[in-house]
Each structure stands twice: as C-alpha cells, then as structure tokens.
Coordinates of C-alpha atoms and ligand atoms in Angstrom, one line a residue:
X1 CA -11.4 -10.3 0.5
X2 CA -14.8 -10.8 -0.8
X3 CA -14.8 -11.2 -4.7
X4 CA -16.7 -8.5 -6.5
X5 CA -19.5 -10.2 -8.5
X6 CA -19.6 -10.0 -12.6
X7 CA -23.2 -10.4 -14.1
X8 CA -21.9 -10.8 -17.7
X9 CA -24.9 -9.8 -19.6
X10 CA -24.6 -10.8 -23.5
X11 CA -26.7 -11.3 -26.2
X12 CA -25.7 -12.9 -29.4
X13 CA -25.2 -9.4 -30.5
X14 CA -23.0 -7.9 -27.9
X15 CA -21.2 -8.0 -24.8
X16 CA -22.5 -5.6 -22.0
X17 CA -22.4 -4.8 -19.1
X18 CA -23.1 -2.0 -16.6
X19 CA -21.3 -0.5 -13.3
X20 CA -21.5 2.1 -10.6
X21 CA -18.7 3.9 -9.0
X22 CA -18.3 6.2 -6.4
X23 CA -15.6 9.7 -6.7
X24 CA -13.3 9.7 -4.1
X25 CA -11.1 12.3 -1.9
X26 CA -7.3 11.5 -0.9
X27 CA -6.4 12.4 2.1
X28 CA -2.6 11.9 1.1
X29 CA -2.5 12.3 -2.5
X30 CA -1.5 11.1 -6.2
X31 CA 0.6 13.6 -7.5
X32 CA 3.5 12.4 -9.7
X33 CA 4.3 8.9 -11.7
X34 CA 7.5 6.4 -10.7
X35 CA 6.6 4.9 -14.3
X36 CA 4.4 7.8 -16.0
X37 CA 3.4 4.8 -19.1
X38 CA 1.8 2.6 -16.4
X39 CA 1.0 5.8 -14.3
X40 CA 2.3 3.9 -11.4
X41 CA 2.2 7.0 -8.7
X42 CA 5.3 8.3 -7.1
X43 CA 4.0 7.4 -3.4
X44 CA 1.4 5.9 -1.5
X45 CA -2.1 7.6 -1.1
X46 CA -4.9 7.1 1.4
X47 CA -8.7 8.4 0.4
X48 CA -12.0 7.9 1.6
X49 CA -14.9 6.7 -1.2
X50 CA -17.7 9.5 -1.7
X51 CA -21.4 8.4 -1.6
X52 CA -22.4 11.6 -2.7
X53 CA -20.7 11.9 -6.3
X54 CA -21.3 9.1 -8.3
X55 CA -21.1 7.5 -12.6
X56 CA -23.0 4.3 -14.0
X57 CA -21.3 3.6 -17.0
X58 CA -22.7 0.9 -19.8
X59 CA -20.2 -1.2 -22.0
X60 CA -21.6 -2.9 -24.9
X61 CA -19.0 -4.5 -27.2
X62 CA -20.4 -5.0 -30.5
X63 CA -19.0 -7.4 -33.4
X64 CA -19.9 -5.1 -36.4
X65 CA -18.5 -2.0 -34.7
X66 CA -16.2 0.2 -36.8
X67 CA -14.6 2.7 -33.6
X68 CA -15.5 2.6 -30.3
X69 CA -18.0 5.3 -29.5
X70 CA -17.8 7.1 -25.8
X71 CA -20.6 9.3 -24.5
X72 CA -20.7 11.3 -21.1
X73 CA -23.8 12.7 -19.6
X74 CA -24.8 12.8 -23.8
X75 CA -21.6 14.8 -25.3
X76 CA -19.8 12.4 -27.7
X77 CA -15.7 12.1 -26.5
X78 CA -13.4 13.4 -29.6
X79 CA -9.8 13.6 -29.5
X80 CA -7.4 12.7 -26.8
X81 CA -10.5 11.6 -24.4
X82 CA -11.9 9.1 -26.7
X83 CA -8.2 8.1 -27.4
X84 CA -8.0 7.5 -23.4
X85 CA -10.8 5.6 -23.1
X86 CA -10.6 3.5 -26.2
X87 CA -7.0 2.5 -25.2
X88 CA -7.7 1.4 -21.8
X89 CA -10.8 -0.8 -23.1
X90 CA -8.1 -2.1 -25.7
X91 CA -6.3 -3.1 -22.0
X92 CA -9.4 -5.2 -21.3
X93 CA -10.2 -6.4 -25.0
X94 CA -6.5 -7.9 -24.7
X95 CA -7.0 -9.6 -21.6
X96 CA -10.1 -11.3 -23.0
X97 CA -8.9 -12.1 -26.3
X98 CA -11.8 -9.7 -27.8
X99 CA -11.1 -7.5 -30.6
X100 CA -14.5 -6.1 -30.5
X101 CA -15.2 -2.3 -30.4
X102 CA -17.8 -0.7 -27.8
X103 CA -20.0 1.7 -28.0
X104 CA -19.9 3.6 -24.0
X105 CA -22.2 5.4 -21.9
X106 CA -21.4 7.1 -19.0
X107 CA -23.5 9.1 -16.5
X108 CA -22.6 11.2 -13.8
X109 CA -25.4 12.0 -11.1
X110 CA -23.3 15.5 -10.7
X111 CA -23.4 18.2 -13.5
X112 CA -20.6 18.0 -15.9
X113 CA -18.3 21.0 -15.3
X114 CA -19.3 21.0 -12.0
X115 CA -16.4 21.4 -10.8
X116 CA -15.5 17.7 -9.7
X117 CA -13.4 15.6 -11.2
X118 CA -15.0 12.5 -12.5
X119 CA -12.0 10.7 -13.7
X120 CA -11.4 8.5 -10.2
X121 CA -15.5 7.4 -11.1
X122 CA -15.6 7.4 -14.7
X123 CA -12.4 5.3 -15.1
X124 CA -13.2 2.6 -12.0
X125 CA -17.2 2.4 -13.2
X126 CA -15.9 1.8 -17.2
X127 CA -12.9 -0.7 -16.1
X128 CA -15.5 -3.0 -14.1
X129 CA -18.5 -2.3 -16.7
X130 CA -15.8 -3.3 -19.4
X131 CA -14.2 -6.4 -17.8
X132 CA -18.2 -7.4 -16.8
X133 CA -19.2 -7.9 -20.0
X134 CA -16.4 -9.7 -21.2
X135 CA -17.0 -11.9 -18.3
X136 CA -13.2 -11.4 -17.2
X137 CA -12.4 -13.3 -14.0
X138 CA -10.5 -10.4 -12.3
X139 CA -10.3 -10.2 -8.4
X140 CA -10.8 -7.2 -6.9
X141 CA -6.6 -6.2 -6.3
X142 CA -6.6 -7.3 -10.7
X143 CA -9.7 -4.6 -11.2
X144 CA -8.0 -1.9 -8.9
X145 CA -4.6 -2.5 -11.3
X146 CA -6.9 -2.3 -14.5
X147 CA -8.3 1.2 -13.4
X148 CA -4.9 2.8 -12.4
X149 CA -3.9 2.1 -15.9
X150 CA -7.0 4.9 -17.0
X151 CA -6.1 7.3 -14.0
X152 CA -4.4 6.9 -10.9
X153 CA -7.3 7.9 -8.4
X154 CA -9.7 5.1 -10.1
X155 CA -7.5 2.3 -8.4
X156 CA -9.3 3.7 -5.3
X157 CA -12.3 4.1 -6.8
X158 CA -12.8 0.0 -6.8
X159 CA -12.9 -0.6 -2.8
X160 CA -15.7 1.4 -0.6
X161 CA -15.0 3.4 2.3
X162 CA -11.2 4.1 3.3
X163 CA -8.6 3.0 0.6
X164 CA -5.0 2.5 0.1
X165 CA -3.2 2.8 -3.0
X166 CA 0.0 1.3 -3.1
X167 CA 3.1 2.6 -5.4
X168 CA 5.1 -1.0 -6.7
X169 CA 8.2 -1.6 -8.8
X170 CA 6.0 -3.8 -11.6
X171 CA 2.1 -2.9 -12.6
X172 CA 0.8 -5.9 -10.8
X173 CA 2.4 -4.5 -7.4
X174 CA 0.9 -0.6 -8.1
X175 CA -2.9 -1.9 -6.2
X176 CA -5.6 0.3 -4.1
X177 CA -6.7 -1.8 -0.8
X178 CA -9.6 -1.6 1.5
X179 CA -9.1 -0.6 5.0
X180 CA -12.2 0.1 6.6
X181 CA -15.5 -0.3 5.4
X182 CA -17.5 3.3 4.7
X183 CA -19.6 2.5 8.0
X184 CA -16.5 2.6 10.1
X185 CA -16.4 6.3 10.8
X186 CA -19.0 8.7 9.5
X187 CA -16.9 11.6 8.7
X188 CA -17.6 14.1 6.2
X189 CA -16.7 15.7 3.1
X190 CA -17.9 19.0 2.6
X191 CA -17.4 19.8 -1.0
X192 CA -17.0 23.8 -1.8
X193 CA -17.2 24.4 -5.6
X194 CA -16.1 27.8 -5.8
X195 CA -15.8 27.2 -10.2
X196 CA -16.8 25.1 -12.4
X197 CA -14.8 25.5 -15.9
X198 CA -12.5 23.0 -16.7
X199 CA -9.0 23.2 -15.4
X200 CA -6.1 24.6 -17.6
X201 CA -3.9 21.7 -16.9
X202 CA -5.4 18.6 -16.3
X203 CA -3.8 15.8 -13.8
X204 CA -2.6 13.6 -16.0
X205 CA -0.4 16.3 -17.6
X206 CA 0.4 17.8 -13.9
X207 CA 1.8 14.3 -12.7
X208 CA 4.7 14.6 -15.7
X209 CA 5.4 18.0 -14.0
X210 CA 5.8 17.2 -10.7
X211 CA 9.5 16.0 -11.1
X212 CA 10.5 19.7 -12.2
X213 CA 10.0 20.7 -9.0
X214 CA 12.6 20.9 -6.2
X215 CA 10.1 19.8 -3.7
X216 CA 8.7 17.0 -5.0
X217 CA 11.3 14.3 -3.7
X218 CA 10.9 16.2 0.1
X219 CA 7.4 15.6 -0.5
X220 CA 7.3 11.8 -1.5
X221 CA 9.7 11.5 1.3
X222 CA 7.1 13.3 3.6
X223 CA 4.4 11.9 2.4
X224 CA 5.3 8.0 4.1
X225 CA 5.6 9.7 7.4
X226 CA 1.9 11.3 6.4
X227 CA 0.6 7.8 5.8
X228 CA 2.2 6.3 8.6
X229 CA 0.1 8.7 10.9
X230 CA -3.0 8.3 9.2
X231 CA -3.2 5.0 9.5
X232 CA -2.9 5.4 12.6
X233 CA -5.0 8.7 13.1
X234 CA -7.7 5.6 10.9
X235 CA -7.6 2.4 13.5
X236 CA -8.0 5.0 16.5
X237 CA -10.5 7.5 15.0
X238 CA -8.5 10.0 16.1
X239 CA -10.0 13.5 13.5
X240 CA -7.4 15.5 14.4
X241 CA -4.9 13.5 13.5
X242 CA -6.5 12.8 10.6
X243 CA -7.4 16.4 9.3
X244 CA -3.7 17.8 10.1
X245 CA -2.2 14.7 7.9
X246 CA -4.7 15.5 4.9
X247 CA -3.8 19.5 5.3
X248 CA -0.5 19.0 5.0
X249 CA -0.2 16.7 2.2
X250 CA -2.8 18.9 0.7
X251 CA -0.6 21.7 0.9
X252 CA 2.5 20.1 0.0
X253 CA 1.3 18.8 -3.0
X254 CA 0.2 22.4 -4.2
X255 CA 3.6 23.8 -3.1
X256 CA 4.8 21.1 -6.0
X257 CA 2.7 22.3 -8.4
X258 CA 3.3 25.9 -7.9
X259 CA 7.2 25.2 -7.9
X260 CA 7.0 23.6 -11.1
X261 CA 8.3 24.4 -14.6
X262 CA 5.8 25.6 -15.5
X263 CA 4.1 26.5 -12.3
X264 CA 0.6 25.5 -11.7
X265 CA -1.1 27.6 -9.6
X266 CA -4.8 25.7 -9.2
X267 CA -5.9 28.5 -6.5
X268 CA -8.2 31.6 -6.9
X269 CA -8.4 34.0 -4.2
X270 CA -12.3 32.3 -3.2
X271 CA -9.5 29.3 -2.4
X272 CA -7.3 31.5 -0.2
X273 CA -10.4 32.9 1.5
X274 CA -11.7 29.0 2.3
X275 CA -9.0 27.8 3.8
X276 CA -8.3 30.6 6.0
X277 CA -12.4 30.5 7.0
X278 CA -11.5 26.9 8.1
X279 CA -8.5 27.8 10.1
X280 CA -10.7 30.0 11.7
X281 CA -13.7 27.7 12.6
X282 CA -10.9 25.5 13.8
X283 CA -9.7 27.9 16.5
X284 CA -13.4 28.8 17.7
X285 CA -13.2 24.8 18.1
X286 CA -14.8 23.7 15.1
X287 CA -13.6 20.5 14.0
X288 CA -12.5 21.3 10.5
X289 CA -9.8 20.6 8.0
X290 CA -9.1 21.3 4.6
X291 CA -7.9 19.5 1.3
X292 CA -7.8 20.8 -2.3
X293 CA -7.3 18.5 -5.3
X294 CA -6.1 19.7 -8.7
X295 CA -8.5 22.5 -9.3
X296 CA -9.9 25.3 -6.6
X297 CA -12.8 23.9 -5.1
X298 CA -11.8 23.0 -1.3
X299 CA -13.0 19.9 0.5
X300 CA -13.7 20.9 3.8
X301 CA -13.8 17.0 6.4
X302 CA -15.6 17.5 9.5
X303 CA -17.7 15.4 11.9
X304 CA -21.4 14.9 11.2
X305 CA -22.4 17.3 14.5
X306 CA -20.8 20.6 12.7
X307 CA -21.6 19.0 9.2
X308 CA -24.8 21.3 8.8
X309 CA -23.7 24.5 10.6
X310 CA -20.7 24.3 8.8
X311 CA -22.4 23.7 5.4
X312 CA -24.2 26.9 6.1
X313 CA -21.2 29.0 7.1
X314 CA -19.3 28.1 4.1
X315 CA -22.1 28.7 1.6
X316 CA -22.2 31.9 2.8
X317 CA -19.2 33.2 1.9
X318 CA -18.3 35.4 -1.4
X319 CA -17.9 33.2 -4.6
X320 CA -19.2 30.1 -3.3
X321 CA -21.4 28.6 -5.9
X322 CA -22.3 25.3 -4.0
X323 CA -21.9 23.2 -0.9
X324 CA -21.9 19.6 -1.7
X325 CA -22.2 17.2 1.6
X326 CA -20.8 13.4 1.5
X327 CA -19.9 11.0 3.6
X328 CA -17.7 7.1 2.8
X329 CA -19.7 5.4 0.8
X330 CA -19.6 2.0 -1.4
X331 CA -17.5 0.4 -3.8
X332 CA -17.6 0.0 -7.6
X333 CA -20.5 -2.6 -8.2
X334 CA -21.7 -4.1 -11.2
X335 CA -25.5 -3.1 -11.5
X336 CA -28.2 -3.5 -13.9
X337 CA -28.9 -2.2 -17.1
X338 CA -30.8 1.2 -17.0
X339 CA -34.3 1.0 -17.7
X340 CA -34.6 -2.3 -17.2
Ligands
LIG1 O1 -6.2 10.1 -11.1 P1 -5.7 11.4 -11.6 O2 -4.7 11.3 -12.7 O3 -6.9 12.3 -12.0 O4 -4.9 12.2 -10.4 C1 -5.5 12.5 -9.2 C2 -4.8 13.7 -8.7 C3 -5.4 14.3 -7.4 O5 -6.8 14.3 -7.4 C4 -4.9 15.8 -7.3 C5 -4.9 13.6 -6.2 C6 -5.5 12.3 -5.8 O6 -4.8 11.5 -5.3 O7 -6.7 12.1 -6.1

C-alpha cells in the first residue's frame, strides 16, 4: 500500500499543516459501537468516497496558545464540538509528544446545513492535517485508526474510491481499507436533500441507542452476509447486486433506529415519497437504488447513462430542495496551504 505523503510545514512559530478529504456514502453501514469509548463499530461497513462533497482543513499548533481554537466554514466551535475536536487533536499531540494547542480551520466546499453530514470529511481531513504538521510517521491503516477515534465514517474517509471498515477486538484492529481505486467503476451517487436543519439526534448519540433495539443483533448478524455479497456484487461489477445489498442494509439500519428506546424516526414523508419514486424507476427498468444515512436526505446510486435523466426526475418532485451528483473520488491528501 502506497504511503500517504506528509509535507510537515513549520515555522519556528508553529506546526501546520493542511489536508483535503472527501465525504463518503456506506453502502453497508456504521450504526452502533462494540466499544462506544473507542467508537469501534458493531460490524463491518463498505462505502464508496465522494468527489463531489469535500473539507480542506488547516492545523497550526502554536507554542503560546492558551485553548485550541476550531473554526468551520467561519463559525467558531463552542461546547461539546470544540470539546470533540480538541480531544481527538489531544490523541495526536500525545502521539507526538506535543503539548501544544492549535488554532483549526476547516472549510467545506458544500454549504453548512446543507443537509450533509460533514463529520466522515471534517474528522479524516483534521486527523491527517493534525498528524502532518507534527510530522507523525503514520501509515495509512495508523491514520484510518486515528480518524475512527473522531467518528466512525472518517476511518473511510482516508482511502479513495471503494473502502472497507473493519470492526476489531483492540483499536489497532478497528481499520478502513482500500479495495478498489475510485476509477474502478464509475457509479453514481445522486444526492437528494430534501432538508437542511440539523438533525435532532446526531450519530454519535444514535450509535449508543442502537443496542436498545431488538433488531439490532439480527442486523449485525445480517449485515456480514450483506458484505459478503457486496464484495462480491464489487470484484464483478455486478449494480444490482450492489444496489439491493445497500437497500437493505439501508433499511435495516433505519428499522434499528425506529425500534429504539427512544425511537428515532430520521424520515419525513419527502423520504417516503423518494424511495417509492426509485422503486418505481426501477420497475420501468431504471437502474436505481436507494440508501439514507442518519437524516432524510436519500442517496439515490445509479449508472452514469440514467445519471442525468434521473437527476432531472428526482428534482422534480415535491420538497426536493437540491440534487447533488457524485461519483468515487480520491483519498485524504495532504495539500498546500490556502493562498499560497
Ligand atoms: O461516523 P458517524 O458517527 O457520523 O456515523 C455514521 C453513521 C451513518 O452515516 C448513518 C452510517 C455510515 O456508516 O456512514
């Protein structure tokens, strides 16, 4: 596996560092903790990295610096987000013997509240920025371990194109891997944001719900069978196979949620209305399939010769505020500095 490259670039002043990272959709998901402290997740998960939705975050560790300081897309992080964030880069300052605080910029190149989670980007992006400028020697498996620690999704977030993310018995075993590269099947990811406030419940407090509900042990049990036959429905190209294992897991994982104490119910009726549009372009022979993460916007896969008629059918429908087209794209990188 090719090493991913770290430019530390320090002055005498500080330690910085900055890095890109890509959002990305599971096809099987993340839903649930075997060890919610280490947020090591209850299953495997497959996903695919997004071109389309993407956050450059800066990492400056600074000797005189009271508090770390985090800003995304310009609002300054109070409270339990700043907390997140300042204890994961307390992850890296241990690892590098660096007790200095950082001041943090992050930028998505998607509208906050737009509907689309930006922890799997944000947390991936800041764990490489972070370890960059303390010129940590971490492989890419070590990076992908780093970033489950801020959220579960961000261990995918590392590798480019189609990614699994292994459960393990100790932190070091819980690591995303790549299995294809994004240019070995062009499928895509029709994102269909039918609201943008911020969800009620947010992941990290759903995955310490998921073991109230009676189906979440048939699900993790299902859920190896799923990945079995996406790996599969992955070395052959085979979309069908592909797009029934990602429905299903899709819908399993809501049926959790909505059967836990308390129930989370993510859907609005625009949600209910999607996925039976898609069911319906699938029987006219349409090649598309549905998946939902932790919120109501659908993300409709298809094949890029339906990509644009679908796009068109979709944003036509009641309540639909935007269609947002992707397709794999590339790992987390360490790039240069904005502006310079
Ligand atoms: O990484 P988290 O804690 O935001 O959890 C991700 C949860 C889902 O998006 C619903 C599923 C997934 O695997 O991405």
């Amino acid at each position: 596996m090719e090493a991913i490259r770290v430019y530390p670039d320090s002055s005498m002043s500080e330690l910085r560092a900055t890095a890109e990272a890509g959002a990305n959709i599971a096809l099987t998901k993340y839903w649930g903790n075997a060890d919610p402290d280490l947020r090591i997740p209850a299953n495997d998960s497959v996903s695919i990295t997004l071109d389309c939705t993407r956050t450059v975050t800066t990492v400056a560790f600074q000797p005189d610096r009271p508090e770390d300081e985090i800003t995304v897309d310009g609002r300054l992080l109070t409270g339990p987000a700043r907390e997140r964030v300042s204890h994961h880069l307390d992850l890296l300052r241990e690892r590098a013997g660096v007790p200095w605080r950082a001041r943090v910029v992050s930028r998505n190149n998607f509208p906050a509240g737009a509907g689309i989670a930006a922890s799997a980007s944000g947390f991936a992006a800041l764990t490489l920025a972070g370890a960059a400028a303390l010129g940590l020697d971490l492989s890419p498996r070590d990076l992908s371990v780093l970033a489950r620690r801020g959220s579960g999704s961000a261990a995918r977030s590392i590798f480019g194109g189609f990614v699994l993310l292994h459960t393990g018995a100790r932190d070091e075993d819980a690591f995303a891997e790549p299995l294809y590269g994004p240019d070995w099947w062009d499928v895509r990811d029709l994102i269909v944001v039918v609201s943008r406030a911020e969800k009620a419940v947010p992941s990290s407090e759903g995955h310490l719900l998921a073991p109230t509900s009676a189906l979440h042990r048939a699900r993790v049990a299902r859920v190896a069978e799923l990945n079995r036959q996406l790996l599969d429905a992955l070395a052959r190209r085979d979309f069908a196979a592909l797009g029934h294992a990602a429905e299903e897991d899709a819908l399993l994982m809501h049926a959790v949620m909505m059967t836990s104490r308390p129930s989370l119910i993510y859907w609005l009726p625009e949600t209910v209305a999607l996925i039976r549009r898609v069911q319906a372009l699938r029987a006219e022979g349409i090649p598309a399939y549905f998946t939902i993460d932790a919120g109501p916007n659908v993300h409709v896969l298809t094949l890029p010769a339906y990509a644009d008629h679908l796009q068109a059918d979709l944003r036509a429908l009641p309540g639909v505020q935007a269609v947002i087209s992707c397709r794999p794209g590339p790992g987390a990188s360490v790039i240069p500095h904005p502006g310079e």
